[in-house]
XYZ file of C-alpha atoms in Angstrom:
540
model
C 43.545 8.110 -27.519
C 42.730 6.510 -30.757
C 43.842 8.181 -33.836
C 40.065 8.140 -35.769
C 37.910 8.899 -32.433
C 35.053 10.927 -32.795
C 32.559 12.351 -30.789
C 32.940 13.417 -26.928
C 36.022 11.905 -24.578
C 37.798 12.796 -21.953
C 40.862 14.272 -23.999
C 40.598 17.691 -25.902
C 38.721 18.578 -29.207
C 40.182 19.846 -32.169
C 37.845 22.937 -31.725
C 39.131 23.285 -27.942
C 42.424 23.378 -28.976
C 42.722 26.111 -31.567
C 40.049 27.749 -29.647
C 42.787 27.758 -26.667
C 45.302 28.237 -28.868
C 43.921 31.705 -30.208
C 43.378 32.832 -26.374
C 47.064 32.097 -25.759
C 47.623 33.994 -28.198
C 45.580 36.849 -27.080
C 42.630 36.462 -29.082
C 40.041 36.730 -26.030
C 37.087 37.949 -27.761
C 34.657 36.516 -30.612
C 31.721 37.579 -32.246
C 29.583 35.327 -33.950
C 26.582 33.445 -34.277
C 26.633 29.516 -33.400
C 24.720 26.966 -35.727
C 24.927 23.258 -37.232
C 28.662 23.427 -38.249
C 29.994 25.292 -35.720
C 29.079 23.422 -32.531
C 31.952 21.925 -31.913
C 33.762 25.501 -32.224
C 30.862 27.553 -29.963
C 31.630 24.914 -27.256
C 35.070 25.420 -27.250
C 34.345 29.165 -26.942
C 31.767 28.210 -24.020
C 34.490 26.577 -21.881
C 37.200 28.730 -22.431
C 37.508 30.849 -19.510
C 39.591 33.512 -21.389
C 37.439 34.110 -24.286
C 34.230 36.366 -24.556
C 31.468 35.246 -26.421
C 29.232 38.458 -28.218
C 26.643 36.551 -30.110
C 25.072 38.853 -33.037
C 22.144 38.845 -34.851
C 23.716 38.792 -38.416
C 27.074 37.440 -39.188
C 27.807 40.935 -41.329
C 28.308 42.702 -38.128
C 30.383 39.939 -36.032
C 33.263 40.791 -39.045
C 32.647 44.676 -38.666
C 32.789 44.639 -34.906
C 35.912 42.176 -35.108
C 37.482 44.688 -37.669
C 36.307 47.970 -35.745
C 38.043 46.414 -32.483
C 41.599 45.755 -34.633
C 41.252 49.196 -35.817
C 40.659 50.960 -32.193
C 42.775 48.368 -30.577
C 45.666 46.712 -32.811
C 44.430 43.609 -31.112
C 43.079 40.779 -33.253
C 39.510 39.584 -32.733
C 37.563 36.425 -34.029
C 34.232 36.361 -35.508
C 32.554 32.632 -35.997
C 29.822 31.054 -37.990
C 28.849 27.982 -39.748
C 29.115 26.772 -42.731
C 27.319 28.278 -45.975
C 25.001 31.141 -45.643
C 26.932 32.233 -42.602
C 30.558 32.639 -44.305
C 28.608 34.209 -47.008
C 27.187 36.580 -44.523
C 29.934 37.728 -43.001
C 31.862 38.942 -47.038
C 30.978 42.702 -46.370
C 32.522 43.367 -42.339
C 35.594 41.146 -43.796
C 35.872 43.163 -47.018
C 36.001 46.318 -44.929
C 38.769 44.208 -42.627
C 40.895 43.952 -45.819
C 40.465 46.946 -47.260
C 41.441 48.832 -44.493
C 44.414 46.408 -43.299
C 42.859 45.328 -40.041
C 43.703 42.242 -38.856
C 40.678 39.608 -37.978
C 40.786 36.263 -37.516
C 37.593 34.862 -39.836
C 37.005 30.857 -37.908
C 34.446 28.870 -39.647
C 32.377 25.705 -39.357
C 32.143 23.624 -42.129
C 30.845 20.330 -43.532
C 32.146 17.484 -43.148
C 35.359 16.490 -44.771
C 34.189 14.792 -47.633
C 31.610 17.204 -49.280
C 28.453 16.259 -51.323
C 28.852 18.133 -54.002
C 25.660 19.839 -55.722
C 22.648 19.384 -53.689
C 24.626 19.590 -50.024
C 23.258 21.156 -47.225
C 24.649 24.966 -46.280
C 27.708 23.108 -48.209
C 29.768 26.145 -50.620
C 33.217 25.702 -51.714
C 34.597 28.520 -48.496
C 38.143 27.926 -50.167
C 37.253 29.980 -52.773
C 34.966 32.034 -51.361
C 37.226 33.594 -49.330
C 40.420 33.610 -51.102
C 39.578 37.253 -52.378
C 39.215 38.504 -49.091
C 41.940 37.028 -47.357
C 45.637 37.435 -46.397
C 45.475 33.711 -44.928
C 42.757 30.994 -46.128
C 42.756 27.330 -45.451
C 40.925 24.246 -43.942
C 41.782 21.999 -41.433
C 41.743 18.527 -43.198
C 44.093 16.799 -40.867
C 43.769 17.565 -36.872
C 47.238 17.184 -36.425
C 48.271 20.125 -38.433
C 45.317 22.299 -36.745
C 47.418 24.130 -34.422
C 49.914 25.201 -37.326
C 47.319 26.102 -39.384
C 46.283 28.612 -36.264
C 49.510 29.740 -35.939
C 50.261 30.431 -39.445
C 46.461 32.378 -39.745
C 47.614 34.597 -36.877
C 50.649 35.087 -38.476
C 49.393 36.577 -41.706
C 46.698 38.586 -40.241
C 49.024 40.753 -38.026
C 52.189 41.033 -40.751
C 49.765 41.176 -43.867
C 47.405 43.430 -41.875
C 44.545 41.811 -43.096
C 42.253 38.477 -42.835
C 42.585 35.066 -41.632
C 40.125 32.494 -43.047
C 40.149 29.202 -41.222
C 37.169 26.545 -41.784
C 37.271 23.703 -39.414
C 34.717 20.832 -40.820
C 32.346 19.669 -38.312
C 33.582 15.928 -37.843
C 37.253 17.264 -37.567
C 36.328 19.844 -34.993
C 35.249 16.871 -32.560
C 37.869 14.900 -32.842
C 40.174 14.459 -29.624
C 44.021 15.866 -30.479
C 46.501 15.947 -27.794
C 48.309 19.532 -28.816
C 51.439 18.405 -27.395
C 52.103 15.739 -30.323
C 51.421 18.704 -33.261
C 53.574 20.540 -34.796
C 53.356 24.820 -34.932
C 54.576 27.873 -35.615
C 56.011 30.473 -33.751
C 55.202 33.845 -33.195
C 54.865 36.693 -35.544
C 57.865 38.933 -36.446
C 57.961 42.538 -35.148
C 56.584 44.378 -38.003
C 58.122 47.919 -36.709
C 60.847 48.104 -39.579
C 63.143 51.138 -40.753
C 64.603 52.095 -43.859
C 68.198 52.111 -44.879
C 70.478 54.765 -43.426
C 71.232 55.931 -47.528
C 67.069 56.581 -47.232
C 66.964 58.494 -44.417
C 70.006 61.029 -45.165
C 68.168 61.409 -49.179
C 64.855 62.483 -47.091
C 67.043 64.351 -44.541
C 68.144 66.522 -47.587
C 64.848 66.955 -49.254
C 63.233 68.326 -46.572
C 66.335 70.449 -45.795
C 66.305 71.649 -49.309
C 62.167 72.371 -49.177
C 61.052 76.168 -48.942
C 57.395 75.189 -48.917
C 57.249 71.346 -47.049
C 53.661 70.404 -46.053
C 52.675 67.635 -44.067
C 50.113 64.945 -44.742
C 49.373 62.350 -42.316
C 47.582 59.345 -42.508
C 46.035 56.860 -40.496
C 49.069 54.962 -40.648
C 50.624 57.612 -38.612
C 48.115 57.108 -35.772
C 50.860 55.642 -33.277
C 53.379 58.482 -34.155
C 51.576 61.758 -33.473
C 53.406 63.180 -31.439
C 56.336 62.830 -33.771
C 54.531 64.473 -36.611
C 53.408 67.796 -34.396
C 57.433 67.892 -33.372
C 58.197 67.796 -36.991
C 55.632 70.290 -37.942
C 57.008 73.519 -35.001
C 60.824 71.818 -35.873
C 60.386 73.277 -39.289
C 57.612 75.528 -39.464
C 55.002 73.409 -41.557
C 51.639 73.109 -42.342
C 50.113 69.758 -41.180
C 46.963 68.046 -43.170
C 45.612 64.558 -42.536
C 43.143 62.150 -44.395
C 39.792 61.385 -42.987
C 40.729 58.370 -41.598
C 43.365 60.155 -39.222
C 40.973 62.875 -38.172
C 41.827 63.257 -34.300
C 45.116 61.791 -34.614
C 46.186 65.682 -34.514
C 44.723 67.698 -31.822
C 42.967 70.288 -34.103
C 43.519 72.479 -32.561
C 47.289 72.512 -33.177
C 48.360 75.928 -34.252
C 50.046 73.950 -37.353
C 46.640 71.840 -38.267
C 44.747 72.640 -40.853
C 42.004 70.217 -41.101
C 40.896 67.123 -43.662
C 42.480 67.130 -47.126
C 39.671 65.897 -48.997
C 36.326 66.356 -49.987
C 34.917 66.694 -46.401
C 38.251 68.935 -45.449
C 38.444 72.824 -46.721
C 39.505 74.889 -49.397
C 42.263 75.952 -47.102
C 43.584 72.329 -47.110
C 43.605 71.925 -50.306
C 45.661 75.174 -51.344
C 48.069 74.395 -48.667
C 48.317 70.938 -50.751
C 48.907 72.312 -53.961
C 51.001 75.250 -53.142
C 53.682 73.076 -51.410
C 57.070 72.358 -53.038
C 57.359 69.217 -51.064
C 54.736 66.980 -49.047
C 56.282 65.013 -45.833
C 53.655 61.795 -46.571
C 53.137 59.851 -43.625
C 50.937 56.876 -43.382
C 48.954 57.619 -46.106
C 46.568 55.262 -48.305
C 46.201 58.012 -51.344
C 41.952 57.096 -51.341
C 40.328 58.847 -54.293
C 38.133 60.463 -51.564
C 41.644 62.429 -50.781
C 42.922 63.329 -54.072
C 46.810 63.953 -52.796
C 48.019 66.222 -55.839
C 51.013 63.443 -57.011
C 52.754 65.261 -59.033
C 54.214 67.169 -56.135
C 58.122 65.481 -54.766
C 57.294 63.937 -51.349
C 58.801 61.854 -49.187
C 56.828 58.655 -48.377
C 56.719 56.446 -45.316
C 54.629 53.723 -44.943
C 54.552 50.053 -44.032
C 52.853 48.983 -47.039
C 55.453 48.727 -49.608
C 53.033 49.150 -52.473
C 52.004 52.488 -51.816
C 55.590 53.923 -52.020
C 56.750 55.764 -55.156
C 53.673 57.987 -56.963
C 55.888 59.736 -59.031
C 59.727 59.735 -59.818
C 60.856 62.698 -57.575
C 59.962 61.305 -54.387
C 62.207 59.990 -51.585
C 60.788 56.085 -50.031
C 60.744 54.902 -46.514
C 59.677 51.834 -46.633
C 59.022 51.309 -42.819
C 57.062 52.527 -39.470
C 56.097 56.076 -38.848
C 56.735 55.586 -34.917
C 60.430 54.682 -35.899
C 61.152 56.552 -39.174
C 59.750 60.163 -37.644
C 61.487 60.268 -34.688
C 64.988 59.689 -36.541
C 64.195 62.433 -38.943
C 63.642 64.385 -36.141
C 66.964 63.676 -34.962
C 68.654 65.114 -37.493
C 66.255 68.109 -38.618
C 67.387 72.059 -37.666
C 64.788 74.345 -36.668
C 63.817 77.017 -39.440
C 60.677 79.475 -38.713
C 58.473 81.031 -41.478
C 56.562 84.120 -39.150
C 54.968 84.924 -42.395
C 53.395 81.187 -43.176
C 52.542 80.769 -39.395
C 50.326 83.674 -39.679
C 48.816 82.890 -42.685
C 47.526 79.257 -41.387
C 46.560 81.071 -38.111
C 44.349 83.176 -40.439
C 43.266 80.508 -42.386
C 42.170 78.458 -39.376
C 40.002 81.292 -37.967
C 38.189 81.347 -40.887
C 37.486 77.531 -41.044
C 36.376 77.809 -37.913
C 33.832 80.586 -38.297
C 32.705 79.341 -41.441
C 31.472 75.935 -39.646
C 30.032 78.496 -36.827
C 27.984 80.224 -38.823
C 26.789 77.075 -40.597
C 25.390 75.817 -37.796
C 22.284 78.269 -37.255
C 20.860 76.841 -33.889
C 17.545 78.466 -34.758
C 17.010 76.309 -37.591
C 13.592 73.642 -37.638
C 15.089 70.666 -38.750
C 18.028 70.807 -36.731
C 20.770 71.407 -39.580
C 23.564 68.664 -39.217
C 26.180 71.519 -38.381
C 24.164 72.262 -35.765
C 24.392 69.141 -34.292
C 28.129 68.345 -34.947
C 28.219 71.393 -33.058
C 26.530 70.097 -30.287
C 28.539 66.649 -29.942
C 31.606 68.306 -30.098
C 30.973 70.419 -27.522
C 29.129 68.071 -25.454
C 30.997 64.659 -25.760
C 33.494 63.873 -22.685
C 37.775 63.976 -24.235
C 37.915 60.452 -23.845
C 34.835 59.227 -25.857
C 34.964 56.831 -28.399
C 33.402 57.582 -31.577
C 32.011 55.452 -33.909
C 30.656 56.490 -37.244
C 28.620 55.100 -40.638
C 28.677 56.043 -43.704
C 26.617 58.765 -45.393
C 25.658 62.625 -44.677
C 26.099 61.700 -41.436
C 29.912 60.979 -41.742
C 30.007 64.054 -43.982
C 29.081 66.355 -41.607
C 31.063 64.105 -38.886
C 34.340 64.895 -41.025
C 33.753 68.319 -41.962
C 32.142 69.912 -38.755
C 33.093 68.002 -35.753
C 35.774 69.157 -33.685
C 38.003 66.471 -32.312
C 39.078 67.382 -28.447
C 42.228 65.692 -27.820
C 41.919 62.010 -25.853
C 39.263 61.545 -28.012
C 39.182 58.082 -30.654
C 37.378 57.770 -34.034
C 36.825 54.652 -36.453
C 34.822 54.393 -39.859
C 34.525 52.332 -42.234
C 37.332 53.580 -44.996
C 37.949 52.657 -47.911
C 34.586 50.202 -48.384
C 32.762 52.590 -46.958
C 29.548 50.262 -46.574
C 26.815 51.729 -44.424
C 25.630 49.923 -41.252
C 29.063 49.807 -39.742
C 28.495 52.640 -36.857
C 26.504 50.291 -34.415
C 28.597 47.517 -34.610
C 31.490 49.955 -34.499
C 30.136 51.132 -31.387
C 29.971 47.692 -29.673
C 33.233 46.869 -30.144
C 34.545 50.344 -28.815
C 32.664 49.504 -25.765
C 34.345 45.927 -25.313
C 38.003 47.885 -26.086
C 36.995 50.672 -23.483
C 34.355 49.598 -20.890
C 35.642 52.473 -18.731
C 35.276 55.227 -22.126
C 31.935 56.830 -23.373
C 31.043 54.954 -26.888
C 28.979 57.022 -29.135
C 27.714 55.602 -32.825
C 27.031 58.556 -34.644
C 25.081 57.404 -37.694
C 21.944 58.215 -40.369
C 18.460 56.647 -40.458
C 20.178 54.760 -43.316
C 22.794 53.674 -41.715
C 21.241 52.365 -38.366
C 17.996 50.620 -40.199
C 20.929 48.305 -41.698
C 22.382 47.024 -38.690
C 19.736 48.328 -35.739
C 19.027 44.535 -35.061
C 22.748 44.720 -32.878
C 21.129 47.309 -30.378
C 19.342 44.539 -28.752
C 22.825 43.082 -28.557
C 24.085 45.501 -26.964
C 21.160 45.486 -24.413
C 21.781 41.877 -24.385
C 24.802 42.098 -23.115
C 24.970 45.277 -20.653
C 26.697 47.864 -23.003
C 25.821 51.165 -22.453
C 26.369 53.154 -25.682
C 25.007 56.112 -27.003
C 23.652 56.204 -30.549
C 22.839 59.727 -31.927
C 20.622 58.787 -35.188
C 20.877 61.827 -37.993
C 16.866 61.268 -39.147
C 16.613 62.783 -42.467
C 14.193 60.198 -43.709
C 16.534 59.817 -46.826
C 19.344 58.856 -48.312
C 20.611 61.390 -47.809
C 24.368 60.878 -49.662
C 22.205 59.917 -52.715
C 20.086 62.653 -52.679
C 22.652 65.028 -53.403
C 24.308 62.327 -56.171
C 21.567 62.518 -58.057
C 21.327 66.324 -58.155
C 25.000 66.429 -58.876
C 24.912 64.099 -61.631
C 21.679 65.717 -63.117
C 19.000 62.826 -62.594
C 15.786 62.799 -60.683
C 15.424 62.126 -57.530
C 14.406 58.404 -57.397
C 14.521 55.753 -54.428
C 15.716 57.344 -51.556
C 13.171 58.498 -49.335
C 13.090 56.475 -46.264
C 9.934 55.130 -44.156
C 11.565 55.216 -40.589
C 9.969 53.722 -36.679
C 10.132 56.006 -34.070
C 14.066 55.015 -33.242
C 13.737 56.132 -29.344
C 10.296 53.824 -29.100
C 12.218 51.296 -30.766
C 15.332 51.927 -27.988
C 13.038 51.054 -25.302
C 10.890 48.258 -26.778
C 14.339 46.323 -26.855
C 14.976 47.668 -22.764
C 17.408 50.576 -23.563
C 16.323 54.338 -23.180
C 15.187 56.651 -26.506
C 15.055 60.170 -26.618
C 13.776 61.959 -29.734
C 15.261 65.407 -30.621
C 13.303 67.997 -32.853
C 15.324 71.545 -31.164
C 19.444 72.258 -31.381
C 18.671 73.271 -27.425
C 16.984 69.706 -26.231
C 20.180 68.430 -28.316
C 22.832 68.756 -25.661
C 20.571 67.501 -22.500
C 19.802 64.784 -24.108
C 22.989 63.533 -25.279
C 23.992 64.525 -21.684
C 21.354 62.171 -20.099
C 21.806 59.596 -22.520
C 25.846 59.419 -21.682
C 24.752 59.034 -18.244
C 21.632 56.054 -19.092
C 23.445 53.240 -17.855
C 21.961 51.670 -20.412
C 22.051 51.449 -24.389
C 20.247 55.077 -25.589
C 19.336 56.028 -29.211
C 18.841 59.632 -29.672
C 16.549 60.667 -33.058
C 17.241 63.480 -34.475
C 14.803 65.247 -36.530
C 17.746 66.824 -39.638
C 17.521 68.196 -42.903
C 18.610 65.909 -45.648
C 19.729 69.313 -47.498
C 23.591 70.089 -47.250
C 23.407 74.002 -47.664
């Protein structure tokens, strides 16, 4: 090989190599869309046996679907485009990668090496576009240190939880590199760490020395749950989560009590407040939460930075999985007969509450109505993905979560249009699962392009379409905050014609009873199915 060759040969590319080097890795799937920049990359993709290809129509939702599959999985997707206007397409499914800590690998084409300057073609300075967005952000200038660079973006995007920005211009990615003359890296550290034994024996004692402990987990508890309901009957204590870890706990866990938040209930809240110490597992402290920190707790989390919200608190900085399961070990059992009762009570009346909003005579279908419905009529091991907006209101407030069952959202950015590519990447995780995208007319008109990709490519989901024919979160903004109501009425297609016009199946919905049989038919389609709903865009 010669050291400046260029164009096709009979040795490897520089795009073939880190493209092997990510599926060695375990990086098998990609979502993307190929263009100028990025042939070199796409190929690579193409003749890599062990990598899936999911081409999207708008690089926005190849970062959400890489970030939703990190999220459902802990496995690291890619998502590729060129150069320019794709990078800066794919900002907002990256921004909801990093703000949520999922790990994505962000592999870019670029110009070539030597950039134009003002005037280029699709030619932005990515270096700096992405550094706010990423744990890891570089270009490959020199081939030979392409497979370190790989290594060292996989690195950082599973320890710093967050993404990997590599740009590969598109006269490096063609040049031939024999991988067994560059140097790497080598694999990431195990990132399931424990605090010091001094920590564990001050937390031991807090909770020992706690008349009123109540437990708040978070989605960073996901992989420890049955830890936390083990802790919870060990010592007789309410247990809470944030939205993100709805499911997580079986709710119907005689120690659950539902969301703390504004989508969770009043009970939730004054089990919150009334507590003399909160067990805080895994827990992000959103706004959308509003964790009363003046209370002691004791903290564990991975995430160093969220440790210590006031000075009475106890830190463990390390990994639920590990960190519950020795507090366990060295917890007595105490019982409170009179607390039991009193979140038995206050569970009964959560639950009718939600049962009497959801009036099955009511035309519109009321959204309790129809969180009723799914959580009655989706199988335990669906997986559920939802947008943002009333309908991931409702989703948090009124759905029931059966145990087997998998959620993901958009968290912290909270940008609408992530349910359908959500969806599609819960399919790819779980071909054998149901995968449901529950979203709004909002919601889907962002992002409904991606049903035809997932007719495209043979993935049978089930999208159940709240139609309020508003914005519906706004709505009720602007009557909170006092203004007119301005801007959010919506001028929707007939969402089930639109279904089949692409060659999945549509049903449209206008009764609570024609609600179940069709999300019944649809989960049997075989194909991609959009059920309209006909809602209310009123919350009471």
């Amino acid at each position: 090989m010669t050291g400046g060759t260029t164009g096709k040969s009979d040795g490897q590319t520089v795009a073939e190599v880190i493209v092997d080097e990510l599926a060695r890795r375990g990086v098998n799937l990609v979502f993307g869309v190929p263009g100028t920049s990025s042939l070199g990359i796409i190929d690579a993709v193409r003749k890599n046996p062990d990598v899936r290809f999911i081409q999207v129509r708008h690089e926005e939702n190849a970062a959400m679907a890489a970030s939703a599959y990190n999220k459902l999985t802990g496995r690291v997707a890619a998502c590729v485009t060129i150069a320019g206007p794709g990078a800066t397409n794919l900002a907002t499914g990256l921004y909801d990668a990093k703000e949520d800590h999922a790990s994505v690998i962000s592999l870019n084409g670029q110009v070539e090496v030597q950039y134009t300057g003002p005037g280029g073609f699709q030619e932005i300075d990515q270096d700096a576009f992405f550094r706010p967005i990423t744990v890891f952000n570089n270009t490959v200038h020199d081939r030979t240190k392409a497979l370190k660079l790989v290594d060292a973006a996989l690195r950082h995007a599973i320890v710093k939880r967050g993404v990997a920005q590599l740009s590969v211009p598109n006269n490096i990615q063609k040049e031939t590199l024999d991988p067994a003359h560059c140097p790497r890296e080598g694999p990431p550290p195990p990132t399931g760490i424990a605090p010091p034994e001094s920590e564990i024996q001050r937390a031991v004692a807090a909770i020992e020395r706690a008349e009123r402990p109540v437990i708040l987990a978070g989605w960073g508890a996901r992989t420890a749950a049955e830890s936390v309901t083990t802790l919870a009957e060990r010592i007789d204590a309410p247990i809470l989560t944030t939205f993100r870890a709805k499911g997580v706990i079986p709710e119907d866990h005689p120690w659950h009590l539902g969301i703390l938040g504004t989508v969770g209930s009043g009970f939730a809240r004054q089990q919150a407040e009334s507590a003399d110490l909160l067990l805080v597992f895994g827990v992000g402290f959103s706004a959308q939460t509003h964790i009363p920190e003046e209370i002691p707790m004791v903290q564990v989390d991975l995430d160093p930075i969220k440790l210590g919200r006031n000075s009475a608190s106890v830190l463990l900085w390390g990994d639920c999985a590990r960190v519950i399961p020795d507090l366990l070990g060295r917890l007595g059992e105490r019982r409170d007969d009179a607390l039991r009762e009193e979140v038995a009570r206050q569970k009964q009346t959560w639950a009718a509450q939600r049962e009497k909003e959801a009036d099955p005579a009511a035309v519109p279908i009321r959204p309790p109505s129809i969180m009723k419905v799914l959580s009655e009529t989706l199988p335990d091991d669906a997986v559920i993905s939802i947008d943002v907006g009333e309908n991931g209101w409702w989703f948090g407030r009124n759905y029931v979560m059966k145990k087997g069952q998998a959620f993901v959202m958009s968290g912290y950015l909270a940008t609408m249009g992530f349910g359908l590519p959500g969806a599609i990447a819960a399919k790819l995780a779980y071909p054998e699962r149901p995968a449901v995208c529950i979203t709004g007319d909002g919601g889907f008109g962002m992002a409904m392009a991606e049903f035809l990709t997932a007719v495209k490519y043979d993935l049978p989901i089930v999208v159940v379409v709240l139609n309020n024919h508003e914005l519906g979160m706004i709505l009720v903004e602007q009557k909170m905050e006092h203004y007119p109501n301005f801007g959010t009425e919506l001028h929707n297609p007939d969402f089930a014609a639109y279904a089949r016009a692409c060659g999945g199946s549509g049903f449209r919905v206008e009764r609570q009873a024609d609600l179940a049989p069709a999300v019944r038919e649809a989960l049997s389609a075989g194909v991609p199915t959009v059920i309209d709903v006909e809602t209310d865009p009123k919350r009471f």
